[in-house]
CSV table of C-alpha atoms in Angstrom, one decimal:
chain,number,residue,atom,x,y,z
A,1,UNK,CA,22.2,2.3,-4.9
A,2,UNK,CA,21.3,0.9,-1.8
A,3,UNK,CA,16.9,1.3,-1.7
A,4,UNK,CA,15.6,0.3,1.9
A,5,UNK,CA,11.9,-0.8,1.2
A,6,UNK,CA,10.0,-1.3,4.7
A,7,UNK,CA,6.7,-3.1,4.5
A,8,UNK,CA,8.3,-5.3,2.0
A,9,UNK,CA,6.2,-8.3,2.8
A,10,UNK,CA,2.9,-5.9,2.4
A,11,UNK,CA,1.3,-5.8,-0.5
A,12,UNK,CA,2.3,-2.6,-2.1
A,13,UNK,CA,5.4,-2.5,-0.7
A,14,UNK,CA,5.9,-6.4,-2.0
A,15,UNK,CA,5.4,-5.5,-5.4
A,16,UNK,CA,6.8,-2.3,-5.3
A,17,UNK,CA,9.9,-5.0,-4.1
A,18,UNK,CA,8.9,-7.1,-7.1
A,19,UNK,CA,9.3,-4.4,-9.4
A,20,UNK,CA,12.5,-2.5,-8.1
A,21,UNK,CA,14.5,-5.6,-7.9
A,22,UNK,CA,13.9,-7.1,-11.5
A,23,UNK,CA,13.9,-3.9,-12.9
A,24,UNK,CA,17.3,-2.1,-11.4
A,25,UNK,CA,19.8,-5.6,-10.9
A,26,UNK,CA,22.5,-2.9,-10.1
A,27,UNK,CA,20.4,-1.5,-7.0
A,28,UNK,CA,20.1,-3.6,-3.8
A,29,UNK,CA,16.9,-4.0,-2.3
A,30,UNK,CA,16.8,-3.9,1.3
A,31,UNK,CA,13.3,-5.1,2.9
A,32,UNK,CA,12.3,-4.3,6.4
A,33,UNK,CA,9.2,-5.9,7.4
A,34,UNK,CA,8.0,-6.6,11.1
A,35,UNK,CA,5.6,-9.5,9.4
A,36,UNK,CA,2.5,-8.9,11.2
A,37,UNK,CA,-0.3,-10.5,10.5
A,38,UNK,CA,-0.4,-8.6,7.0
A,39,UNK,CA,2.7,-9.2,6.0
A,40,UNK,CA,3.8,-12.5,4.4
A,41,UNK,CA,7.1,-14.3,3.3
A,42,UNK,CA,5.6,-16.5,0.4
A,43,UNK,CA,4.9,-12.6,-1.0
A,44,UNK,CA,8.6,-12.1,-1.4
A,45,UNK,CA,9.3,-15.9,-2.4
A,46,UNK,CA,9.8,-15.7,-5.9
A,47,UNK,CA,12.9,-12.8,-5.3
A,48,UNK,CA,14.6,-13.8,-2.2
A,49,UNK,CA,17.1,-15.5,-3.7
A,50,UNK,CA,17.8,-12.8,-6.4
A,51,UNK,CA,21.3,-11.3,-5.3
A,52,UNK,CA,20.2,-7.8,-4.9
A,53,UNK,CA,17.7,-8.2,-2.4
A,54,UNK,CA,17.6,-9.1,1.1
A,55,UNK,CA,15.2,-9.0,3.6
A,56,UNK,CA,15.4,-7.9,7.8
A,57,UNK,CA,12.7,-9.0,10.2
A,58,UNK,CA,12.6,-5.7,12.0
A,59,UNK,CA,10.1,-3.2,13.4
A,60,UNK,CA,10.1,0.2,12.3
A,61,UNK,CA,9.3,1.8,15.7
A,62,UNK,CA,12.5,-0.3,17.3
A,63,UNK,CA,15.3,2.3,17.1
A,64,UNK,CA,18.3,0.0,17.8
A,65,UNK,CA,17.4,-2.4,15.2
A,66,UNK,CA,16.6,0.1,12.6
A,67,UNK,CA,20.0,2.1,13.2
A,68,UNK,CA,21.9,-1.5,13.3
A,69,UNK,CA,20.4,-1.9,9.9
A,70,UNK,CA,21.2,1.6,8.8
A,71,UNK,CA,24.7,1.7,10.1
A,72,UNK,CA,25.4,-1.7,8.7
A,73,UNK,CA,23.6,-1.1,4.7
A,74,UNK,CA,24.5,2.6,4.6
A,75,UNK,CA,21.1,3.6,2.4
A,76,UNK,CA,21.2,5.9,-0.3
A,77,UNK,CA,17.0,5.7,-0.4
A,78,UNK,CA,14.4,4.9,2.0
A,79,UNK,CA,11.0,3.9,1.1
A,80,UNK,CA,9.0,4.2,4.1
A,81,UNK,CA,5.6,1.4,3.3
A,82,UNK,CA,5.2,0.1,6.5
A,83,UNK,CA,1.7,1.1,8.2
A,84,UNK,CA,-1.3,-0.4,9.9
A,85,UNK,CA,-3.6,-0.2,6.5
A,86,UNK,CA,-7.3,-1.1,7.7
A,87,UNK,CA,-9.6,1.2,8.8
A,88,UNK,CA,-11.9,-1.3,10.5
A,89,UNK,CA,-9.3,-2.5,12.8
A,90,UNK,CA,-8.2,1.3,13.4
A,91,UNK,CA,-11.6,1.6,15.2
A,92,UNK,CA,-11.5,-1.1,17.3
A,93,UNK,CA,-7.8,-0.6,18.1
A,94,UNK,CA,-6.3,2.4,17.7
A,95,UNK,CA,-3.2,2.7,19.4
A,96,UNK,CA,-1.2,-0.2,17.0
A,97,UNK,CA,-2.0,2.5,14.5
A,98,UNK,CA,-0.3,5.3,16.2
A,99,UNK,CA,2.7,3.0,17.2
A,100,UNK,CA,3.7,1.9,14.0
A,101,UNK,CA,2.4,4.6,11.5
A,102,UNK,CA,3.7,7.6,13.7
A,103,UNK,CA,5.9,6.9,16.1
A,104,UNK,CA,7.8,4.1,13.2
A,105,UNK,CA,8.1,7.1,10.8
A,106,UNK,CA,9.7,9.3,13.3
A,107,UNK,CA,12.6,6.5,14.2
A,108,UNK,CA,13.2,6.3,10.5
A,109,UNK,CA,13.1,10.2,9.7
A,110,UNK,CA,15.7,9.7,12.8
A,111,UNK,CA,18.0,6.9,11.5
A,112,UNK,CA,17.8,9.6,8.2
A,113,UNK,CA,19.1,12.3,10.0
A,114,UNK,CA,21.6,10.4,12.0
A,115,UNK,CA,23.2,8.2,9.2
A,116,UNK,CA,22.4,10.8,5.9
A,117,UNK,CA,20.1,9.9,3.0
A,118,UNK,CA,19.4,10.8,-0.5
A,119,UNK,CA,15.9,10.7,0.0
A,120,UNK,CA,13.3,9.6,1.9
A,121,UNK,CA,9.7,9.1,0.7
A,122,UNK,CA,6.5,8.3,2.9
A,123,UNK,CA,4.1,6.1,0.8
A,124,UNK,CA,0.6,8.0,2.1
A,125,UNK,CA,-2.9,8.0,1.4
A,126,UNK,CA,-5.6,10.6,-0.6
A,127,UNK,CA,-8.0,9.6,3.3
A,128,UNK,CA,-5.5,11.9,4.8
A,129,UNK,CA,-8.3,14.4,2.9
A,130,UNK,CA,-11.2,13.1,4.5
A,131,UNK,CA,-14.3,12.4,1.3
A,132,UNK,CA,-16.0,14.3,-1.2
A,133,UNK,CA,-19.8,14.2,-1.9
A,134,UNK,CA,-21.4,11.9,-3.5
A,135,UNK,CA,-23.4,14.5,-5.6
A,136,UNK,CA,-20.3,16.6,-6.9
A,137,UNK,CA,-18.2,14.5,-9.2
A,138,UNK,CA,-16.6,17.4,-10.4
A,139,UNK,CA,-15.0,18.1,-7.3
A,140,UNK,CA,-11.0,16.0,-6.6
A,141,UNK,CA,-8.1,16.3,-4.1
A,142,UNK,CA,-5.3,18.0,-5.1
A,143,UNK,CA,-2.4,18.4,-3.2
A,144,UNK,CA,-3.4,21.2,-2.1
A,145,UNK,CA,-6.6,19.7,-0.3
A,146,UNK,CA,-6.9,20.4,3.3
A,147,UNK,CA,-6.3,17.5,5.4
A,148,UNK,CA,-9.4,16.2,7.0
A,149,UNK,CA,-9.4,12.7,8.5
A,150,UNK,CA,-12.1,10.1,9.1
A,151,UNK,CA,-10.8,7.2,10.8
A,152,UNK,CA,-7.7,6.7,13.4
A,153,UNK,CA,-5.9,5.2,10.5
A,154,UNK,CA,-6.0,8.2,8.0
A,155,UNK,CA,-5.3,10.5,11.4
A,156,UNK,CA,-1.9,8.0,12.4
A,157,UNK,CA,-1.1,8.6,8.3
A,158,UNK,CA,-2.1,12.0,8.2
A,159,UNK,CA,0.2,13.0,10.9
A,160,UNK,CA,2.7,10.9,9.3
A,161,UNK,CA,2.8,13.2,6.6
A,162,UNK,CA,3.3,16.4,8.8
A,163,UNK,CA,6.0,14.8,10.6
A,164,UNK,CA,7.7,14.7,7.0
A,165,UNK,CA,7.1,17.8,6.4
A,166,UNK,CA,8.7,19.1,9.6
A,167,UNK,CA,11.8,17.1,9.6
A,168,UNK,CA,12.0,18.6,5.9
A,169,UNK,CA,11.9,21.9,7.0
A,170,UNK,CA,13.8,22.0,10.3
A,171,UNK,CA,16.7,19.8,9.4
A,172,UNK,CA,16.4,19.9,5.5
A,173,UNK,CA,15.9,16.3,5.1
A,174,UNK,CA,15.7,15.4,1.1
A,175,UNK,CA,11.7,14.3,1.6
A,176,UNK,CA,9.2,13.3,-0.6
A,177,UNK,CA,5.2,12.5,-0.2
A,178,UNK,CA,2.9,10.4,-2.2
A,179,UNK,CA,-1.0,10.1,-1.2
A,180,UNK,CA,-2.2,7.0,-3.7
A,181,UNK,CA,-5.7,6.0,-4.4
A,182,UNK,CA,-7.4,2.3,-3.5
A,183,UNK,CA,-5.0,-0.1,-4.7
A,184,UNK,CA,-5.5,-3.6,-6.1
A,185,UNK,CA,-3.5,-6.3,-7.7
A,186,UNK,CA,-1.9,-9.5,-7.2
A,187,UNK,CA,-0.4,-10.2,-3.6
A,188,UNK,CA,-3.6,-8.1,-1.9
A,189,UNK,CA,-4.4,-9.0,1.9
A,190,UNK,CA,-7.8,-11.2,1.7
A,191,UNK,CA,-9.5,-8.5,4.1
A,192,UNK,CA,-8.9,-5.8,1.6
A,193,UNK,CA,-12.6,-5.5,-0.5
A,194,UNK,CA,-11.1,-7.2,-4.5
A,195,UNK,CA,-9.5,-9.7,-3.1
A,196,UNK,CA,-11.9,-10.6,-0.3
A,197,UNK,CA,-14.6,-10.3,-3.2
A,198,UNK,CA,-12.8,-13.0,-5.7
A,199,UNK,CA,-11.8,-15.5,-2.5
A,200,UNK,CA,-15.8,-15.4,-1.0
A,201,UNK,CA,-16.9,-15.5,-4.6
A,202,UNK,CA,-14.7,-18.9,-5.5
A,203,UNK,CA,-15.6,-20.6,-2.4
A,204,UNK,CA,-19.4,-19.5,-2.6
A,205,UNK,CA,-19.7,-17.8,0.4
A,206,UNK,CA,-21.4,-14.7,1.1
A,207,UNK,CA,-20.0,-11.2,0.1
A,208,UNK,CA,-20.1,-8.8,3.0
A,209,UNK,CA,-21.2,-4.9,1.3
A,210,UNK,CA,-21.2,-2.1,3.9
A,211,UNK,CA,-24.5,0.1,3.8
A,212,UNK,CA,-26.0,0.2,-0.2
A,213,UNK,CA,-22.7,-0.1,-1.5
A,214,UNK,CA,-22.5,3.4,-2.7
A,215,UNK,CA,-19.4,4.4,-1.7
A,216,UNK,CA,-16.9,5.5,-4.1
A,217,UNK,CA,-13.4,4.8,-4.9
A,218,UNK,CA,-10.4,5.6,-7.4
A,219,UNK,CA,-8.2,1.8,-8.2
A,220,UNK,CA,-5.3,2.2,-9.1
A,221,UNK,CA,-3.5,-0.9,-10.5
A,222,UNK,CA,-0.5,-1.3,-7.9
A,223,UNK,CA,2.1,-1.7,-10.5
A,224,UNK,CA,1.1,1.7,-11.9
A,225,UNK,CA,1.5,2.7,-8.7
A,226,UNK,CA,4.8,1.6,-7.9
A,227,UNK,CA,6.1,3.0,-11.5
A,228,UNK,CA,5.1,6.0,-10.1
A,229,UNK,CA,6.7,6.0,-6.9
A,230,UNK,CA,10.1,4.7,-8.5
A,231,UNK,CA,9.7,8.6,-10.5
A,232,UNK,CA,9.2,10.0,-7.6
A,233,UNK,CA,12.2,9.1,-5.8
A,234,UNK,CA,14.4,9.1,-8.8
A,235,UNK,CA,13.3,12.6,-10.1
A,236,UNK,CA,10.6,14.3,-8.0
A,237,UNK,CA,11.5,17.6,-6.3
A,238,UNK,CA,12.4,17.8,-2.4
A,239,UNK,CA,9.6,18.6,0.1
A,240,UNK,CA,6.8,18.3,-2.4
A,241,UNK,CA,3.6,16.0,-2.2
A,242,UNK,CA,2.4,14.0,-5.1
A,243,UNK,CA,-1.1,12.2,-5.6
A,244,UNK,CA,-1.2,9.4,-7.6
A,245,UNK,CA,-4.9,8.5,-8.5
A,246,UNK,CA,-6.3,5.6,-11.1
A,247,UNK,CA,-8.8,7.5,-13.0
A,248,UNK,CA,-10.8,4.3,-12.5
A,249,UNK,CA,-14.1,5.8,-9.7
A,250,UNK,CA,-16.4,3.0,-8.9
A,251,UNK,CA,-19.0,2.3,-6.3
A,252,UNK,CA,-18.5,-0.9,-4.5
A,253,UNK,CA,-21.6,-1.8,-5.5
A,254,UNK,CA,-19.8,-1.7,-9.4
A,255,UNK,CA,-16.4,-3.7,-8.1
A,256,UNK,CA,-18.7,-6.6,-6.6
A,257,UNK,CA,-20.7,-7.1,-9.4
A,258,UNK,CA,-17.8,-6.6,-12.1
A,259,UNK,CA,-16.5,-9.7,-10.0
A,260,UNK,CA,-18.8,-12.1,-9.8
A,261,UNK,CA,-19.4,-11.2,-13.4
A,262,UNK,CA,-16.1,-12.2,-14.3
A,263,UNK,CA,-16.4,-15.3,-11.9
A,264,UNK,CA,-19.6,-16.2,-13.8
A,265,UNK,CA,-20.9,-15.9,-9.8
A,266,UNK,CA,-24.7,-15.3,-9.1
A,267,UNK,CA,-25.4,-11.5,-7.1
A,268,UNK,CA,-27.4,-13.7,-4.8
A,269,UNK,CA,-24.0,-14.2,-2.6
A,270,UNK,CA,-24.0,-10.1,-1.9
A,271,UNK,CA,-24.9,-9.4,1.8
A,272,UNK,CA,-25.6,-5.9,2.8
A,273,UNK,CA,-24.2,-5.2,6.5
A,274,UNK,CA,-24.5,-2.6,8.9
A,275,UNK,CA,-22.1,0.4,7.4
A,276,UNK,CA,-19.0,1.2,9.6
A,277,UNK,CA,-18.9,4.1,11.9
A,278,UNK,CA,-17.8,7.3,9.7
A,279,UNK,CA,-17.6,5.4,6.2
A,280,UNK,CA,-16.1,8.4,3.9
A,281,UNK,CA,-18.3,8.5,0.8
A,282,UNK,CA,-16.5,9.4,-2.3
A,283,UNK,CA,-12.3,9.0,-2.8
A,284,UNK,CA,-10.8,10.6,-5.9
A,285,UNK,CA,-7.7,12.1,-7.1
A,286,UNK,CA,-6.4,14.6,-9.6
A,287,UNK,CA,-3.2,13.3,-10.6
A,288,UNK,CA,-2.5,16.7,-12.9
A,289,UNK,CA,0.8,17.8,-10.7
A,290,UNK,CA,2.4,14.1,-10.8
A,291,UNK,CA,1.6,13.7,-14.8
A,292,UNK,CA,2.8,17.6,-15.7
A,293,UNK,CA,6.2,17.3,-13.2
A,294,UNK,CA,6.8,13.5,-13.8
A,295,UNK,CA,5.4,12.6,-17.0
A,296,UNK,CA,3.3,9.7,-14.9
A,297,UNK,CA,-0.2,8.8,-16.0
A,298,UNK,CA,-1.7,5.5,-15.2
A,299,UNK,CA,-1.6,3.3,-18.0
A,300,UNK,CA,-3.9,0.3,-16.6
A,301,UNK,CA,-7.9,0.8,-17.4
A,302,UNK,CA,-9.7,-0.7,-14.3
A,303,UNK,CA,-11.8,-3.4,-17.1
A,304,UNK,CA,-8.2,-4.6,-18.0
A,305,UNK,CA,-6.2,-4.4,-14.2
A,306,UNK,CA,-9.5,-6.3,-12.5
A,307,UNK,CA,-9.4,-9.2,-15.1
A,308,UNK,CA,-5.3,-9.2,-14.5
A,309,UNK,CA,-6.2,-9.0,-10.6
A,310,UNK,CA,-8.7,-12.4,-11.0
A,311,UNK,CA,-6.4,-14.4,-13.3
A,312,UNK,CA,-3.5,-14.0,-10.9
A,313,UNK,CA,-6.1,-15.1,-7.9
A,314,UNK,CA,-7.0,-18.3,-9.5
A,315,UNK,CA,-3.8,-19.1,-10.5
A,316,UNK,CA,-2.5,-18.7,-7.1
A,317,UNK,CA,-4.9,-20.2,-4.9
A,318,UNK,CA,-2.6,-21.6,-2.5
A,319,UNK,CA,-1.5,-18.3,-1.6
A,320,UNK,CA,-4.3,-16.6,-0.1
A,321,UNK,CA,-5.5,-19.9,0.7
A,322,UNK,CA,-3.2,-19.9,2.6
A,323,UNK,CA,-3.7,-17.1,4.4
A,324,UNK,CA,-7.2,-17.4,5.3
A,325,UNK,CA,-6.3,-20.6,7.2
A,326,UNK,CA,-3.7,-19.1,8.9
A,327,UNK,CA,-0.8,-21.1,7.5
A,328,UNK,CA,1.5,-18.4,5.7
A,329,UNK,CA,2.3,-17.1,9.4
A,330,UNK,CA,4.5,-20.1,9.6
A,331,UNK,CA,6.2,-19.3,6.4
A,332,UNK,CA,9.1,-17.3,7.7
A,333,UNK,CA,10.4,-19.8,10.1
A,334,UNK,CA,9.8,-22.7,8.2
A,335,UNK,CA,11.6,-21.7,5.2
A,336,UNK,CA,13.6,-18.3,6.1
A,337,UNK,CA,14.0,-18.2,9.8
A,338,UNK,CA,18.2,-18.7,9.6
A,339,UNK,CA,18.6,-15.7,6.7
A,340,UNK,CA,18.5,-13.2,9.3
């Protein structure tokens, strides 16, 4: 089959990359990624010269250069990653948000109509539901939650979704949805909190913690995640939504100190900041429908995925060293800029 990944250079969608390619050799990878300043080459080194991947420098939200790539691959399965992720820089600049995480999905739901698909699956988020209360632990979303958004970000993914949901309906497009919990693992943006955590942490600086740090989140280990996905689009019914949760709830409070614990790090570098405007509270998921229908369940506890997330850090600091000095931006053309 021919699997078109966009995002590919993210960090889910770069393992999820990682993952599809060593595990299917008969499948070709396609990768679309627009490499923003999220997205990064030296991700997708150790698998660009496998021979069934390849990767396009495109923007999802440029129609000609999406259908080029569809008229010329001919897809079987489309993978749709590519988003604007943080919520902080949804607040201060919304409309990138709405450009590449609504108006993007509707050119590929498009190029899916126009050049036929097996399926197409929108990699979504459980913020699409808003937060739950602190105080009621017994309470989860399910995918039959009301959506109830926070942030620009979960509104761009939010209506995301619904434009899936209406292209499945009026045109009967083979669609599937999957809202995931916080992910973390190796290749993670150096803004995102672990990683951000473990880089601060190494080079004794200061850890920025919104509020008290009593906001609450499910991790999911991203290689559970993308084993999930890879069910999903393989065996998962048309026009249904999935959520795909860790099982792992911890404050932020918890994921700093279980950090600099592991770092052998003093708490003295935590420094408590002025929370964000309209910090959701509490995140987590009831993966029932996913693990009855799919036979998924996460298999990685978050004591062993957080220890597998810091070994991987330190033994590739060049990587997100480079990133926070800027350097992997020059990546593509130094060392892929005639692949095309």
């Amino acid at each position: 089959m021919n699997i078109i990944v966009t995002g590919g250079a993210g960090f889910i969608g770069g393992n999820f990359c990682h993952y599809m390619t060593n595990k299917y050799p008969e499948d070709n990878i396609l990768c679309i990624d627009k490499l923003t300043y999220a997205g990064n080459m030296e991700t997708l080194e150790p698998i660009m010269d496998k021979p069934n991947f390849r990767f396009f420098k495109a923007d999802i939200a440029d129609r000609n250069a999406i259908y080029k790539i569809f008229e010329e691959e001919k897809p079987d399965i489309v993978v749709n990653f590519a988003a604007e992720s943080h919520v902080d820089r949804s607040i201060s600049d919304p409309e990138i948000f709405l450009r590449t995480n609504i108006i993007g999905t509707s050119v590929m739901l498009d190029a899916c109509r126009k050049y036929g698909i097996k399926r197409y699956h929108q990699v979504s988020t459980d913020e699409v539901y808003g937060d739950l209360p602190l105080d009621r632990t017994d309470l989860f979303f399910t995918e039959e939650t009301p959506i109830h958004t926070s942030s620009p970000y979960s509104a761009s993914k939010a209506s995301a979704d619904l434009l899936v949901q209406a292209y499945a309906r009026t045109y009967k497009m083979p669609c599937t949805i999957s809202r995931c919990s916080n992910n973390y693992g190796p290749y993670h943006f150096p803004e995102k909190l672990i990683p951000l955590i473990i880089a601060n942490a190494l080079n004794d600086k200061e850890i920025p913690v919104y509020g008290k740090g009593e906001n609450v989140r499910d991790w999911l280990y991203v290689e559970d995640h993308c084993i999930a996905i890879d069910k999903i689009i393989r065996d998962g019914k048309e026009g249904e939504v999935y959520n795909i949760g860790g099982h792992n709830e911890k404050t932020n409070l918890e994921v700093v100190k279980t950090v600099l614990s592991l770092l052998d790090k003093s708490e003295d570098l935590i420094h408590y900041v002025t929370d964000r405007p309209g910090h959701d509270m509490r995140y987590a998921i009831d993966p029932t429908k996913i693990h009855n229908d799919l036979g998924w369940l996460p298999a990685t506890p978050f004591k062993e995925g957080i220890r597998k997330t810091i070994d991987w850090y330190l033994n590739h600091r060049e990587w997100w060293e480079n990133i926070i000095s800027g350097e992997y931006q020059n990546y593509y053309d130094k060392m892929y800029g005639n692949r095309g």
